[in-house]
mmCIF file of C-alpha atoms and ligand atoms in Angstrom:
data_model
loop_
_atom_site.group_PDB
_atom_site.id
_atom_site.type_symbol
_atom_site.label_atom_id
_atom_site.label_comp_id
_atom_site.label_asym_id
_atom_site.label_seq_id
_atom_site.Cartn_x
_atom_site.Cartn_y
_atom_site.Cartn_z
ATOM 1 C CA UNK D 1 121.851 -4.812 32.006
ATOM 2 C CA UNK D 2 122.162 -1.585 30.525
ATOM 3 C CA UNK D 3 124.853 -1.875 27.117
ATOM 4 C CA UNK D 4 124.680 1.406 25.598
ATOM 5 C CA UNK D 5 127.454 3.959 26.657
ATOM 6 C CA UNK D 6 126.787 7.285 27.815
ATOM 7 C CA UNK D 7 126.686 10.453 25.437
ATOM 8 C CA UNK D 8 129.495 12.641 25.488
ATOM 9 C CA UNK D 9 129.038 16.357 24.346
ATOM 10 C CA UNK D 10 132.702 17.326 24.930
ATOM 11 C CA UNK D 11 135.361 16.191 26.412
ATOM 12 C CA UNK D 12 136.785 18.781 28.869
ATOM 13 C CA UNK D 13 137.024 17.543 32.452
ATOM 14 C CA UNK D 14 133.198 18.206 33.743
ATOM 15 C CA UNK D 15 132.040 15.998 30.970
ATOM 16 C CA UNK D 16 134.387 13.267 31.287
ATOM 17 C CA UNK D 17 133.834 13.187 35.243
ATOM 18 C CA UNK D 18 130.173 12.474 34.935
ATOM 19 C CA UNK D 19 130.097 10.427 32.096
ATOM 20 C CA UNK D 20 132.976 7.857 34.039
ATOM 21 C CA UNK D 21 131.091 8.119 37.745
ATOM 22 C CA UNK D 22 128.417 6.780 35.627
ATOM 23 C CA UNK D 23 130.000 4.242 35.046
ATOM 24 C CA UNK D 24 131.595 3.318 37.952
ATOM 25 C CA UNK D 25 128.612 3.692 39.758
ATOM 26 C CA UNK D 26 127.329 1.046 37.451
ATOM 27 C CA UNK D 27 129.788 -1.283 37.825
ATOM 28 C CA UNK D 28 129.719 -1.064 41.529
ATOM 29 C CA UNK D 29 125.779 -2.331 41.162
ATOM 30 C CA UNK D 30 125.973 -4.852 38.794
ATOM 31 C CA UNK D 31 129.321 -6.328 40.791
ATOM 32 C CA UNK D 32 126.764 -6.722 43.723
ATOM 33 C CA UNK D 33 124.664 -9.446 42.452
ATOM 34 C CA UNK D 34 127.406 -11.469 41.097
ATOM 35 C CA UNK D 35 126.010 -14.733 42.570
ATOM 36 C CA UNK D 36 125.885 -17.426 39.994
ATOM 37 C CA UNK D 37 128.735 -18.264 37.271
ATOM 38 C CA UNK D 38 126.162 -17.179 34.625
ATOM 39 C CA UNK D 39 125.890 -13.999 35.911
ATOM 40 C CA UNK D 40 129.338 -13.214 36.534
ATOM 41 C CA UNK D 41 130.006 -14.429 32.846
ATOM 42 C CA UNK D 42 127.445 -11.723 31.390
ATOM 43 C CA UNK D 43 129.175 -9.283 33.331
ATOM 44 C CA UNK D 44 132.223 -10.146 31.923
ATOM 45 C CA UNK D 45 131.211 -9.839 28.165
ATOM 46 C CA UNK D 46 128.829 -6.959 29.198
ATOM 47 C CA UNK D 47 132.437 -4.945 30.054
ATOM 48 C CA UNK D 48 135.501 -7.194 28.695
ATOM 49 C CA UNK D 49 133.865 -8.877 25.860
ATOM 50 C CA UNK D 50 135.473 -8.423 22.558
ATOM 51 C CA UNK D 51 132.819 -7.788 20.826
ATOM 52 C CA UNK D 52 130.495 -5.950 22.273
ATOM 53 C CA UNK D 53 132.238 -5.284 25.332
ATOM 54 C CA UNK D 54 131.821 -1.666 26.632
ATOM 55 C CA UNK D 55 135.214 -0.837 27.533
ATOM 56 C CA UNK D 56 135.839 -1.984 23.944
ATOM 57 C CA UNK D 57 133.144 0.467 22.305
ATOM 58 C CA UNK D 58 134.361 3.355 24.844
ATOM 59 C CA UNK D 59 137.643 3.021 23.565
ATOM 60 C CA UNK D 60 136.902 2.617 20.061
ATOM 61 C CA UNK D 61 134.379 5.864 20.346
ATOM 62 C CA UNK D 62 136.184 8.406 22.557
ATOM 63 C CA UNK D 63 139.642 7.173 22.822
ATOM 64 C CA UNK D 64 139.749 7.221 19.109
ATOM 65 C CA UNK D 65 138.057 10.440 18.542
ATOM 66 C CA UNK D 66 139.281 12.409 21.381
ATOM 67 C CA UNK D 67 141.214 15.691 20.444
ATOM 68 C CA UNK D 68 145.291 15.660 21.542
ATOM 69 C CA UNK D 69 145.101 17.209 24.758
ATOM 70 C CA UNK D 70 141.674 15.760 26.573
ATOM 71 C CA UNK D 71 143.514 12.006 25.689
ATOM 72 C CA UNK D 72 145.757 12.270 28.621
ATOM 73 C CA UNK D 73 142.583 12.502 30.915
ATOM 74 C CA UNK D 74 140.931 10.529 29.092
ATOM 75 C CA UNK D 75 143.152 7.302 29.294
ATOM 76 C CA UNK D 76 143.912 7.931 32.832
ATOM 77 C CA UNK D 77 139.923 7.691 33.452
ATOM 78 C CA UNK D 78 139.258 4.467 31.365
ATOM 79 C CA UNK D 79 142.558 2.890 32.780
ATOM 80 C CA UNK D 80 140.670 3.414 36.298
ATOM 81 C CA UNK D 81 137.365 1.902 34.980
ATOM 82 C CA UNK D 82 138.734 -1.022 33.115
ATOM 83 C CA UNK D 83 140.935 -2.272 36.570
ATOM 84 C CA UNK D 84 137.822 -1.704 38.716
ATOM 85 C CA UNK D 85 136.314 -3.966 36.674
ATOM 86 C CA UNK D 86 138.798 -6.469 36.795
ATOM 87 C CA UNK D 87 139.142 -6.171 40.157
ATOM 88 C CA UNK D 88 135.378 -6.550 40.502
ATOM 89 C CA UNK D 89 135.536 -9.784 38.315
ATOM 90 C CA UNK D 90 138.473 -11.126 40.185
ATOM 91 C CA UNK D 91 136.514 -10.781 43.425
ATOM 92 C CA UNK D 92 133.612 -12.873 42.458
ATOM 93 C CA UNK D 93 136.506 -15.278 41.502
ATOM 94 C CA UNK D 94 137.214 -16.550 44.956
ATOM 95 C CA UNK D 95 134.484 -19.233 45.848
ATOM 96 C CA UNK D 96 134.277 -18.506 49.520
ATOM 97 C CA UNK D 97 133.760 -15.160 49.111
ATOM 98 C CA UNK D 98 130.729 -15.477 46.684
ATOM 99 C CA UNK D 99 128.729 -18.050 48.794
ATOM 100 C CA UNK D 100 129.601 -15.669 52.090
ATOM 101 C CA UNK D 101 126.728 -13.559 51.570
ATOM 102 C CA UNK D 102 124.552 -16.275 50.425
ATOM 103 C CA UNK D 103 125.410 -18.909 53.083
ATOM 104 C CA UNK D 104 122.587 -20.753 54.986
ATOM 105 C CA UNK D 105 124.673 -22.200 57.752
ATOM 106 C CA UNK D 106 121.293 -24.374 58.984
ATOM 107 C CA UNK D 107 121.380 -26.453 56.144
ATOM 108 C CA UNK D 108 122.173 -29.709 56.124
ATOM 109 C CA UNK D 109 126.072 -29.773 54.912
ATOM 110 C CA UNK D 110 127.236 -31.639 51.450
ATOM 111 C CA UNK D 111 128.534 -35.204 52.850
ATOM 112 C CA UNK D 112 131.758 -36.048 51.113
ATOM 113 C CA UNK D 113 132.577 -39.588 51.338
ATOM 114 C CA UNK D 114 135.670 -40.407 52.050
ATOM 115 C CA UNK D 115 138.114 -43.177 51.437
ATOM 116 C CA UNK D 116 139.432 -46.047 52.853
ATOM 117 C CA UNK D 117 142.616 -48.111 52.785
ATOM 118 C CA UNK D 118 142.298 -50.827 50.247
ATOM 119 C CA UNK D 119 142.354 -54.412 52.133
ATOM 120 C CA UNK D 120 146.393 -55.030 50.558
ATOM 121 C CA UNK D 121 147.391 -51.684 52.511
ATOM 122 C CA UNK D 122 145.105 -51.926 55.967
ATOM 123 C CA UNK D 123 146.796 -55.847 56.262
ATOM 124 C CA UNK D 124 149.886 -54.956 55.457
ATOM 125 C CA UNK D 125 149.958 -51.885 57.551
ATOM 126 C CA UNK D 126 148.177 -54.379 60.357
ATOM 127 C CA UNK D 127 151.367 -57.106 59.895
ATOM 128 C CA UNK D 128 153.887 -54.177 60.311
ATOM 129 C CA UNK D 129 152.459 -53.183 63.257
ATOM 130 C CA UNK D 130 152.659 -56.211 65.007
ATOM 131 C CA UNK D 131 156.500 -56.344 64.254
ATOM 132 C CA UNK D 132 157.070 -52.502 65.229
ATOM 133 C CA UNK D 133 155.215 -53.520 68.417
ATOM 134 C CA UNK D 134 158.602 -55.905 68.951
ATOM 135 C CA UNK D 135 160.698 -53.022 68.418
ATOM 136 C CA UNK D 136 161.260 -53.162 64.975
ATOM 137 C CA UNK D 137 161.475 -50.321 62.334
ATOM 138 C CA UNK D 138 160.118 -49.859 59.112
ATOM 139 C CA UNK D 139 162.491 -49.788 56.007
ATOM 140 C CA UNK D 140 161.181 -49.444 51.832
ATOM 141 C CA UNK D 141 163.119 -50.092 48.930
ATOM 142 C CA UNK D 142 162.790 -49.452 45.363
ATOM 143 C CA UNK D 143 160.657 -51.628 42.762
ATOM 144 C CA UNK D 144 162.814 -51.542 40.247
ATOM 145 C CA UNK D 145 166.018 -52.948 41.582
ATOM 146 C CA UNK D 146 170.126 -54.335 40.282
ATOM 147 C CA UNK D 147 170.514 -57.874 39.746
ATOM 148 C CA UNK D 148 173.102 -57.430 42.141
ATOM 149 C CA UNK D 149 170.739 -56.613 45.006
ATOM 150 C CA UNK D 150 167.900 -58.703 43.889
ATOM 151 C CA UNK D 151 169.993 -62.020 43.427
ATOM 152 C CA UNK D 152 173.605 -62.178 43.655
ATOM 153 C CA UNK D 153 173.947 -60.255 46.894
ATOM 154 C CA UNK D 154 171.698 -63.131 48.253
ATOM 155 C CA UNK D 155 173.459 -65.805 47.123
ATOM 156 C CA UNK D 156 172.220 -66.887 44.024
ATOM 157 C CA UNK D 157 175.104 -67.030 41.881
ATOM 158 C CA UNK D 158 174.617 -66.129 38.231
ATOM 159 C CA UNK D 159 172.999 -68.856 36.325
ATOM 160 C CA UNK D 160 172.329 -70.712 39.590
ATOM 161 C CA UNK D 161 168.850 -72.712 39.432
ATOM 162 C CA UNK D 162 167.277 -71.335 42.411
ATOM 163 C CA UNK D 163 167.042 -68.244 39.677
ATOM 164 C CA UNK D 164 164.525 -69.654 38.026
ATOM 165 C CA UNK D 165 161.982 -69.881 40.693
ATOM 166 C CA UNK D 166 161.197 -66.679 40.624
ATOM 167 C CA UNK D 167 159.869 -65.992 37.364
ATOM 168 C CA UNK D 168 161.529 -62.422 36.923
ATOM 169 C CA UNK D 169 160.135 -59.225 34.136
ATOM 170 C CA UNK D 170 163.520 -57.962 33.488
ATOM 171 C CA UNK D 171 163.659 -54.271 32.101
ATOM 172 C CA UNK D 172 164.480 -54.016 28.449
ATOM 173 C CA UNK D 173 167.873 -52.867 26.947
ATOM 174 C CA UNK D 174 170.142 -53.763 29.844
ATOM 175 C CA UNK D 175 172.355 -56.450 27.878
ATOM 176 C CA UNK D 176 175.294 -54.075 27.394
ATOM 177 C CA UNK D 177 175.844 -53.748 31.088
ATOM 178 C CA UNK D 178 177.462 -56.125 33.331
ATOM 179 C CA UNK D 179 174.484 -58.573 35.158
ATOM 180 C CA UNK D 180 175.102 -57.135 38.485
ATOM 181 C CA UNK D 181 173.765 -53.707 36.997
ATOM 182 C CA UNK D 182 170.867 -55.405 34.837
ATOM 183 C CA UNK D 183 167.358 -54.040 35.799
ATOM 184 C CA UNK D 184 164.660 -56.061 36.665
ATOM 185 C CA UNK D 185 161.268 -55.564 38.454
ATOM 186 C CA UNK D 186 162.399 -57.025 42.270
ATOM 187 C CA UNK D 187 160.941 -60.524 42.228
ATOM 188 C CA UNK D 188 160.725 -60.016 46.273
ATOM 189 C CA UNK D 189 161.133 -57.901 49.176
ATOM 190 C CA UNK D 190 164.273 -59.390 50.497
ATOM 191 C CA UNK D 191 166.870 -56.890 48.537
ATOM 192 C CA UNK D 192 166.278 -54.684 50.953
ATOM 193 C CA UNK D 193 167.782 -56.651 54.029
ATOM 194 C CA UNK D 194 171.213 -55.593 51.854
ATOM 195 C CA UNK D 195 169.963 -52.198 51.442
ATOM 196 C CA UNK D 196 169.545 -51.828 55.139
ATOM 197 C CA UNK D 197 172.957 -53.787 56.094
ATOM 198 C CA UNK D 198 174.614 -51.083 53.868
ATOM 199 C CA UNK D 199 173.462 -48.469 55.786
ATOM 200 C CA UNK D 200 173.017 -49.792 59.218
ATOM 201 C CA UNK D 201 175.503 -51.546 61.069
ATOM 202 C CA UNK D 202 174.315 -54.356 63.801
ATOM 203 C CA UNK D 203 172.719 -54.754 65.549
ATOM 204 C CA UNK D 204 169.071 -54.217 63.718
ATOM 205 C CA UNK D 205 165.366 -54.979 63.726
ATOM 206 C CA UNK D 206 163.668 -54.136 60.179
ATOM 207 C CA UNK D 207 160.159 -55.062 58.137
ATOM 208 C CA UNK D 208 160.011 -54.235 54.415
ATOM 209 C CA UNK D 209 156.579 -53.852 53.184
ATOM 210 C CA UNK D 210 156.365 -53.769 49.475
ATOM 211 C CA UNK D 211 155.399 -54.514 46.155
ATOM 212 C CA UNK D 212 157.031 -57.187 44.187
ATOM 213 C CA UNK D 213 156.478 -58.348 40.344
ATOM 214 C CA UNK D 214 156.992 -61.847 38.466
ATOM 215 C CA UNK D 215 156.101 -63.190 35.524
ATOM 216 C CA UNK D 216 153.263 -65.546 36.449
ATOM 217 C CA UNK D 217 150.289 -65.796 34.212
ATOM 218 C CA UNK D 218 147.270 -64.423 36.590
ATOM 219 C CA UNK D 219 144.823 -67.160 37.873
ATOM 220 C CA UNK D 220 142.879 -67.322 40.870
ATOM 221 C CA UNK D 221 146.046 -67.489 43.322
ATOM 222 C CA UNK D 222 148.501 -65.674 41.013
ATOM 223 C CA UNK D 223 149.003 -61.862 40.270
ATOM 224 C CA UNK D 224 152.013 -60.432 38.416
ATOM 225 C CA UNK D 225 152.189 -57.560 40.771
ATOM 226 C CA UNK D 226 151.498 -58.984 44.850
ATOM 227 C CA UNK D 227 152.769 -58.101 48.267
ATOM 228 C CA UNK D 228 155.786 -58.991 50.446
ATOM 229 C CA UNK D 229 156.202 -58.325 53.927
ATOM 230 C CA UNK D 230 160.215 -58.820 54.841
ATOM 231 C CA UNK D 231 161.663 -59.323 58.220
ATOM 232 C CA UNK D 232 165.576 -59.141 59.258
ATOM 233 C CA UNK D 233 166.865 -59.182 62.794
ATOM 234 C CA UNK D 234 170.890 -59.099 63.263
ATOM 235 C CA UNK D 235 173.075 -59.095 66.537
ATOM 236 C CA UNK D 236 174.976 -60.638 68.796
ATOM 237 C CA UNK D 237 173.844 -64.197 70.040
ATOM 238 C CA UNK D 238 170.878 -64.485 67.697
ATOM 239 C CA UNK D 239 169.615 -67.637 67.163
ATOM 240 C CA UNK D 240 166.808 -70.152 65.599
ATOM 241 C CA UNK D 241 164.815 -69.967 68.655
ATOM 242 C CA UNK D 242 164.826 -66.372 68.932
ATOM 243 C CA UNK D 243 163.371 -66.894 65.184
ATOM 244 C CA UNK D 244 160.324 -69.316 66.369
ATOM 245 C CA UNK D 245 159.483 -67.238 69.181
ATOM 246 C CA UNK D 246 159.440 -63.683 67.016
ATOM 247 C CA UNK D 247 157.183 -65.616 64.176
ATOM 248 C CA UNK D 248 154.877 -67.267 67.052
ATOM 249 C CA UNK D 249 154.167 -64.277 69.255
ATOM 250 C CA UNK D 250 153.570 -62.488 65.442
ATOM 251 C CA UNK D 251 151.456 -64.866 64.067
ATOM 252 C CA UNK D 252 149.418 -65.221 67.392
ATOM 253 C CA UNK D 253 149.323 -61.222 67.556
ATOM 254 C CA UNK D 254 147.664 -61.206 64.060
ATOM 255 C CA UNK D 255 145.532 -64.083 64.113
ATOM 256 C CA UNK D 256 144.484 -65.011 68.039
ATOM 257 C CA UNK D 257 145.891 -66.488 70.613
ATOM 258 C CA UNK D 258 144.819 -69.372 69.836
ATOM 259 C CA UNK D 259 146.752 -70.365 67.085
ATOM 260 C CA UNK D 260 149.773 -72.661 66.778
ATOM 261 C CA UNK D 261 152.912 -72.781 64.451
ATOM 262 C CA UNK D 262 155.133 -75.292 63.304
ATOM 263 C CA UNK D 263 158.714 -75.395 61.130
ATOM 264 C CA UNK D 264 159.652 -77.479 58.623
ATOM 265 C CA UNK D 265 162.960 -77.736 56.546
ATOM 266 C CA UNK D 266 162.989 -75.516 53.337
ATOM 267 C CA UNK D 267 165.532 -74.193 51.670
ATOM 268 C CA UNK D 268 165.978 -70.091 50.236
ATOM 269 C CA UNK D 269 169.477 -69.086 48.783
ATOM 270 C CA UNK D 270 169.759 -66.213 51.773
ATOM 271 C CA UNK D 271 168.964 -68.763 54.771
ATOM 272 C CA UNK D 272 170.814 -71.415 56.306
ATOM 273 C CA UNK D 273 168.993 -73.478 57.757
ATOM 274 C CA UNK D 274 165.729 -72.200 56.145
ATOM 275 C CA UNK D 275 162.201 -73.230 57.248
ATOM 276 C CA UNK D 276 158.642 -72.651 56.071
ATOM 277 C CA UNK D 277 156.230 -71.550 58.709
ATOM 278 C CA UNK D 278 152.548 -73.289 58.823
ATOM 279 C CA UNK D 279 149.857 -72.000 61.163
ATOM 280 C CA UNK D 280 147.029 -74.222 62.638
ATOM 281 C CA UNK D 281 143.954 -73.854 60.633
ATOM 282 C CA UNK D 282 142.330 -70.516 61.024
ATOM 283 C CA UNK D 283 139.592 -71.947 59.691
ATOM 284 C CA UNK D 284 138.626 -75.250 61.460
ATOM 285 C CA UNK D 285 141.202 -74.646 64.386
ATOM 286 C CA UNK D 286 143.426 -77.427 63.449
ATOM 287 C CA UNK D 287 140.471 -80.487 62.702
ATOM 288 C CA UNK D 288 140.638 -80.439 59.340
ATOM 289 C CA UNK D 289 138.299 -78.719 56.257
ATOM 290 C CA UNK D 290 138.516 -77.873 52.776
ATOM 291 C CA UNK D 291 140.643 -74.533 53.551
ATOM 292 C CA UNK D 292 143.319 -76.261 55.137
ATOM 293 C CA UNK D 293 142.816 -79.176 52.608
ATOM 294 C CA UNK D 294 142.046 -81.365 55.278
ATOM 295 C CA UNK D 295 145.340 -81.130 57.051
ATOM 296 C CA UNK D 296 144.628 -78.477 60.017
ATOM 297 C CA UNK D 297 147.949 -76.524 58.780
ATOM 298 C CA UNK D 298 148.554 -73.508 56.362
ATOM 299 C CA UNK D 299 151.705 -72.209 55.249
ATOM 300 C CA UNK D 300 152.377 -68.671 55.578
ATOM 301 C CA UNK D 301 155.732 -68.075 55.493
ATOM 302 C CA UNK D 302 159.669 -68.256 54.339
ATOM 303 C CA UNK D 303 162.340 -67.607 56.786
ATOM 304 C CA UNK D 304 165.715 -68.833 58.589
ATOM 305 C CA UNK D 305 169.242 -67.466 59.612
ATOM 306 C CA UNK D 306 170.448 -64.975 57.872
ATOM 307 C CA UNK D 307 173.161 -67.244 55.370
ATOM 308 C CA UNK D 308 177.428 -66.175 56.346
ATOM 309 C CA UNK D 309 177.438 -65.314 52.826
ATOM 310 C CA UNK D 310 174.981 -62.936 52.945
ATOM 311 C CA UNK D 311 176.593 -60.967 55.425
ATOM 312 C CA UNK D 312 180.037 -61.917 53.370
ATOM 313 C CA UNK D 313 178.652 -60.179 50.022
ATOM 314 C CA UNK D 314 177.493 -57.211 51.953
ATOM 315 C CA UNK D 315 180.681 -56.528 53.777
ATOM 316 C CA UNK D 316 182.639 -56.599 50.496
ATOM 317 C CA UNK D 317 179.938 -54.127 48.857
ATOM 318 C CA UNK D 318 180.483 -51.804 52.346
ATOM 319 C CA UNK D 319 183.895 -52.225 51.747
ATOM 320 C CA UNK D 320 183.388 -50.595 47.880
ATOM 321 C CA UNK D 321 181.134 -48.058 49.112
ATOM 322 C CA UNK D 322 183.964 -46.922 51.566
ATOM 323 C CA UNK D 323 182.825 -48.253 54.500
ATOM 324 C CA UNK D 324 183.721 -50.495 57.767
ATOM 325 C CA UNK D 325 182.986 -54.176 57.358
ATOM 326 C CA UNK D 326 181.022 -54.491 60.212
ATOM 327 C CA UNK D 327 179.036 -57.667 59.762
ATOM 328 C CA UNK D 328 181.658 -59.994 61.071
ATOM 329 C CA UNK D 329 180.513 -63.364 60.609
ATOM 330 C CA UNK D 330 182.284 -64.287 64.078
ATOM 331 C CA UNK D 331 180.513 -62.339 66.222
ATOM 332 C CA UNK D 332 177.094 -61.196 64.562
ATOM 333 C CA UNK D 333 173.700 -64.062 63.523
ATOM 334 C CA UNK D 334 170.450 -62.574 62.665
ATOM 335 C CA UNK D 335 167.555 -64.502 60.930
ATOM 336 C CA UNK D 336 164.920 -63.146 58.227
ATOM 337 C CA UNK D 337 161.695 -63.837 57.503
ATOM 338 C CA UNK D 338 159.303 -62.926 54.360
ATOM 339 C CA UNK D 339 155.515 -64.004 54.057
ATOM 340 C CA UNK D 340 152.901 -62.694 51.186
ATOM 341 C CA UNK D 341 150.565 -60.390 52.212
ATOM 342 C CA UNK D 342 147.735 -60.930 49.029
ATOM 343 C CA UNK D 343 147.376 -65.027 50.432
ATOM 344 C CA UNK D 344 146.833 -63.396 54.133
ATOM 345 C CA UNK D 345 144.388 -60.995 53.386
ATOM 346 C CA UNK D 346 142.312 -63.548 51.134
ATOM 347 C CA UNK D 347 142.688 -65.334 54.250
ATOM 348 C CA UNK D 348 141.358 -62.740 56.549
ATOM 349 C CA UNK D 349 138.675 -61.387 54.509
ATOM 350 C CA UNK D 350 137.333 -64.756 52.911
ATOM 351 C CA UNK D 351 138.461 -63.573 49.410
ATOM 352 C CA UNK D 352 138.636 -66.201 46.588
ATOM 353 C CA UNK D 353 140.047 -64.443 43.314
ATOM 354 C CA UNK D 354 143.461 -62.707 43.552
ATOM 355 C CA UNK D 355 142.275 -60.608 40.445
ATOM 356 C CA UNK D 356 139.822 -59.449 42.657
ATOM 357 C CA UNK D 357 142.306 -57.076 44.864
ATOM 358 C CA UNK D 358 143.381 -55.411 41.495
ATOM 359 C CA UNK D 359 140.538 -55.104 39.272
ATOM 360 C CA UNK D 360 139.587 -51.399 40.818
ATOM 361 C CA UNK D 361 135.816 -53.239 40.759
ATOM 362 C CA UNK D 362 134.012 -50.727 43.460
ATOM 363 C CA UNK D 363 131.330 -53.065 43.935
ATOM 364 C CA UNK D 364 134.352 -55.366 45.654
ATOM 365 C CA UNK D 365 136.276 -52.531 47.449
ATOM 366 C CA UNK D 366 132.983 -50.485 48.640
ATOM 367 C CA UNK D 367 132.726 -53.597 51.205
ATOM 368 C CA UNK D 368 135.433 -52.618 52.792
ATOM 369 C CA UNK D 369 134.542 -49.265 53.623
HETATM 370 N N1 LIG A 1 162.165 -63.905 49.482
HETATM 371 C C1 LIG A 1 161.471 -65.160 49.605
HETATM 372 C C2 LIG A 1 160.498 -65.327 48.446
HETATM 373 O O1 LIG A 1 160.029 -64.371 47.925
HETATM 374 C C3 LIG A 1 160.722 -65.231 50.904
HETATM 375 C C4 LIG A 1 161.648 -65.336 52.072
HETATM 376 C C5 LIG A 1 162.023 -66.570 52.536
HETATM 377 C C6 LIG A 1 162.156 -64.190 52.655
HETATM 378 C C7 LIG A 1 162.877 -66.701 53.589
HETATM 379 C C8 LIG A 1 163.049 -64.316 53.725
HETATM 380 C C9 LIG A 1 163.402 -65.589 54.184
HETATM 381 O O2 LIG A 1 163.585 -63.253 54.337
HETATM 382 O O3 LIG A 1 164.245 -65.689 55.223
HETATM 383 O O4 LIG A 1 160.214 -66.417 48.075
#
């Protein structure tokens, strides 16, 4: 690559003509076989650089020297030089239109991996979709929630002892405010049922996927951050059966036909009655091994009729927000559910270590691609 610049006798208009379609013409060839980002880099300093740039040294030895009236033509000549080259340089720029003239379109292409859902996300997506398959829709709510919508919207009064079993991360520098206000990391997915009964009147099918947080220490079974799946269903003439049939016909979509539930008593702040849900052994079937802990049943689930008061707190919170109280506890029942998606997909995938579905290890999640 040529660096010198080209003699100039004088400067009247022949001279400067040839001496600038030199140039040009020579930027024009060297702009050709801009290919590689090396080359493209030495044409850059060869014209641009600050050095020894040759738009620098033209301007420093004819700009500089040129008499009064030939720097008019002058400057309107280098001006025109100095954007070709830009332009030039700004050209090579654009990716595609380098490797047009040097694409081989009969070799092999680059393979670019791509992702895949992490096992948390395709089960929980997979558990949504049985519900949305029963006509319900899909609500979200925020992570960071009130105390009022985490707790004392569903019945848990302050200071009330069913508080305290669920460990909660409360966000710093909230003491000033009342405790409705307070924020804390949602210890479960079930504020949102009173998110959606603000918004929606009856009657209403809903599942919450979502993150929750608590302060458990992490073991084998136990992460600080896991995975709720919520359920609500309110209307007219809505009752516990309607309840046992949903959760059967969900837990047989997801698992097989052949498995079995059963209901016992429980109790949740938000439910009345309440019930915990166990399926038959997905393991053994129902005989009996060490998954099941020899008793052919595993509990999956919360869940139970959606508590008067419930419905009681979030008509008097419609009522603040301006609107109709339309959960009448006369004429409307609906029952909720909520199960943890992390002890499910252990479940499904044969997975031992919680830790495991959080640790980012790719040697774990490459298995599931
Ligand atoms: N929110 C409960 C928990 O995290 C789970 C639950 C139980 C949700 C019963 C419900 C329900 O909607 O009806 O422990």
């Amino acid at each position: 690559m040529s660096t010198a610049i080209p003699e100039l006798s004088t400067f009247d208009e022949q001279d400067l003509d040839r001496a600038f379609a030199a140039l040009t013409a020579e930027v024009r060839e060297q702009a050709k076989s801009l290919r590689s980002d090396e080359a493209i880099e030495a044409f850059r300093l060869n014209w641009l650089g600050r050095k020894q740039g040759r738009l620098g040294q033209i301007s420093a030895a004819w700009l500089k020297s040129a008499p009064v009236e030939a720097k008019k033509s002058l400057g309107i000549r280098f001006n025109a030089l100095k954007a070709l080259v830009e332009e030039q340089r700004a050209a090579t720029g654009d990716a595609d239109a380098r490797t047009a003239s040097t694409l081989d379109v009969t070799l092999p292409g680059t393979a670019h991996r791509i992702g895949v859902e992490h096992p948390l996300i395709s089960t929980m997506a997979e558990i949504v979709s049985v519900f949305q398959r029963m006509g319900y829709s899909v609500g979200l709510g925020p992570e960071v929630e009130t105390d009022f919508y985490n707790f004392e919207s569903l019945n848990f009064p302050p200071n009330h002892p069913a508080r305290d079993t669920q460990d909660t991360l409360v966000v710093a520098g909230q003491d000033a405010k009342p405790l409705r206000d307070r924020l804390l990391m949602r210890t479960h997915t079930s504020p949102v049922q009173i998110r959606t009964m603000l918004e929606q009147a009856p009657p209403l099918r809903i599942v919450i996927p979502g993150k929750v947080h608590r302060n458990d220490a992490a073991d084998a079974t136990h992460s600080p951050v896991f995975h709720q799946v919520e359920g609500l269903c309110v209307g007219t003439d809505i009752t516990f059966s309607d309840l046992k049939g949903t959760l059967d016909h969900a837990m047989k979509a997801f698992f097989g036909s052949a498995v079995k539930t059963r209901f016992f008593p429980s109790f949740f702040p938000f439910t009345e009655p309440s019930a915990d849900v166990q399926i038959s052994c997905i393991f053994c079937g129902g005989k009996g091994c060490r998954k099941c802990k020899h008793s052919g049943w595993i509990e999956l689930l919360g869940c139970g009729m959606v508590d008067p008061a419930v419905f009681e707190a979030v008509n008097q919170r419609r009522i603040e927000l301006g609107r109709d109280p339309v959960y009448d506890t006369k004429k409307i029942s609906g029952f909720a559910f909520g199960m943890g998606v992390d002890r499910i997909t252990m479940m499904k995938y044969g997975i031992s270590d919680i830790g495991l579905l959080y640790s980012g290890d790719m040697r774990f999640l490459e298995q599931f691609a």
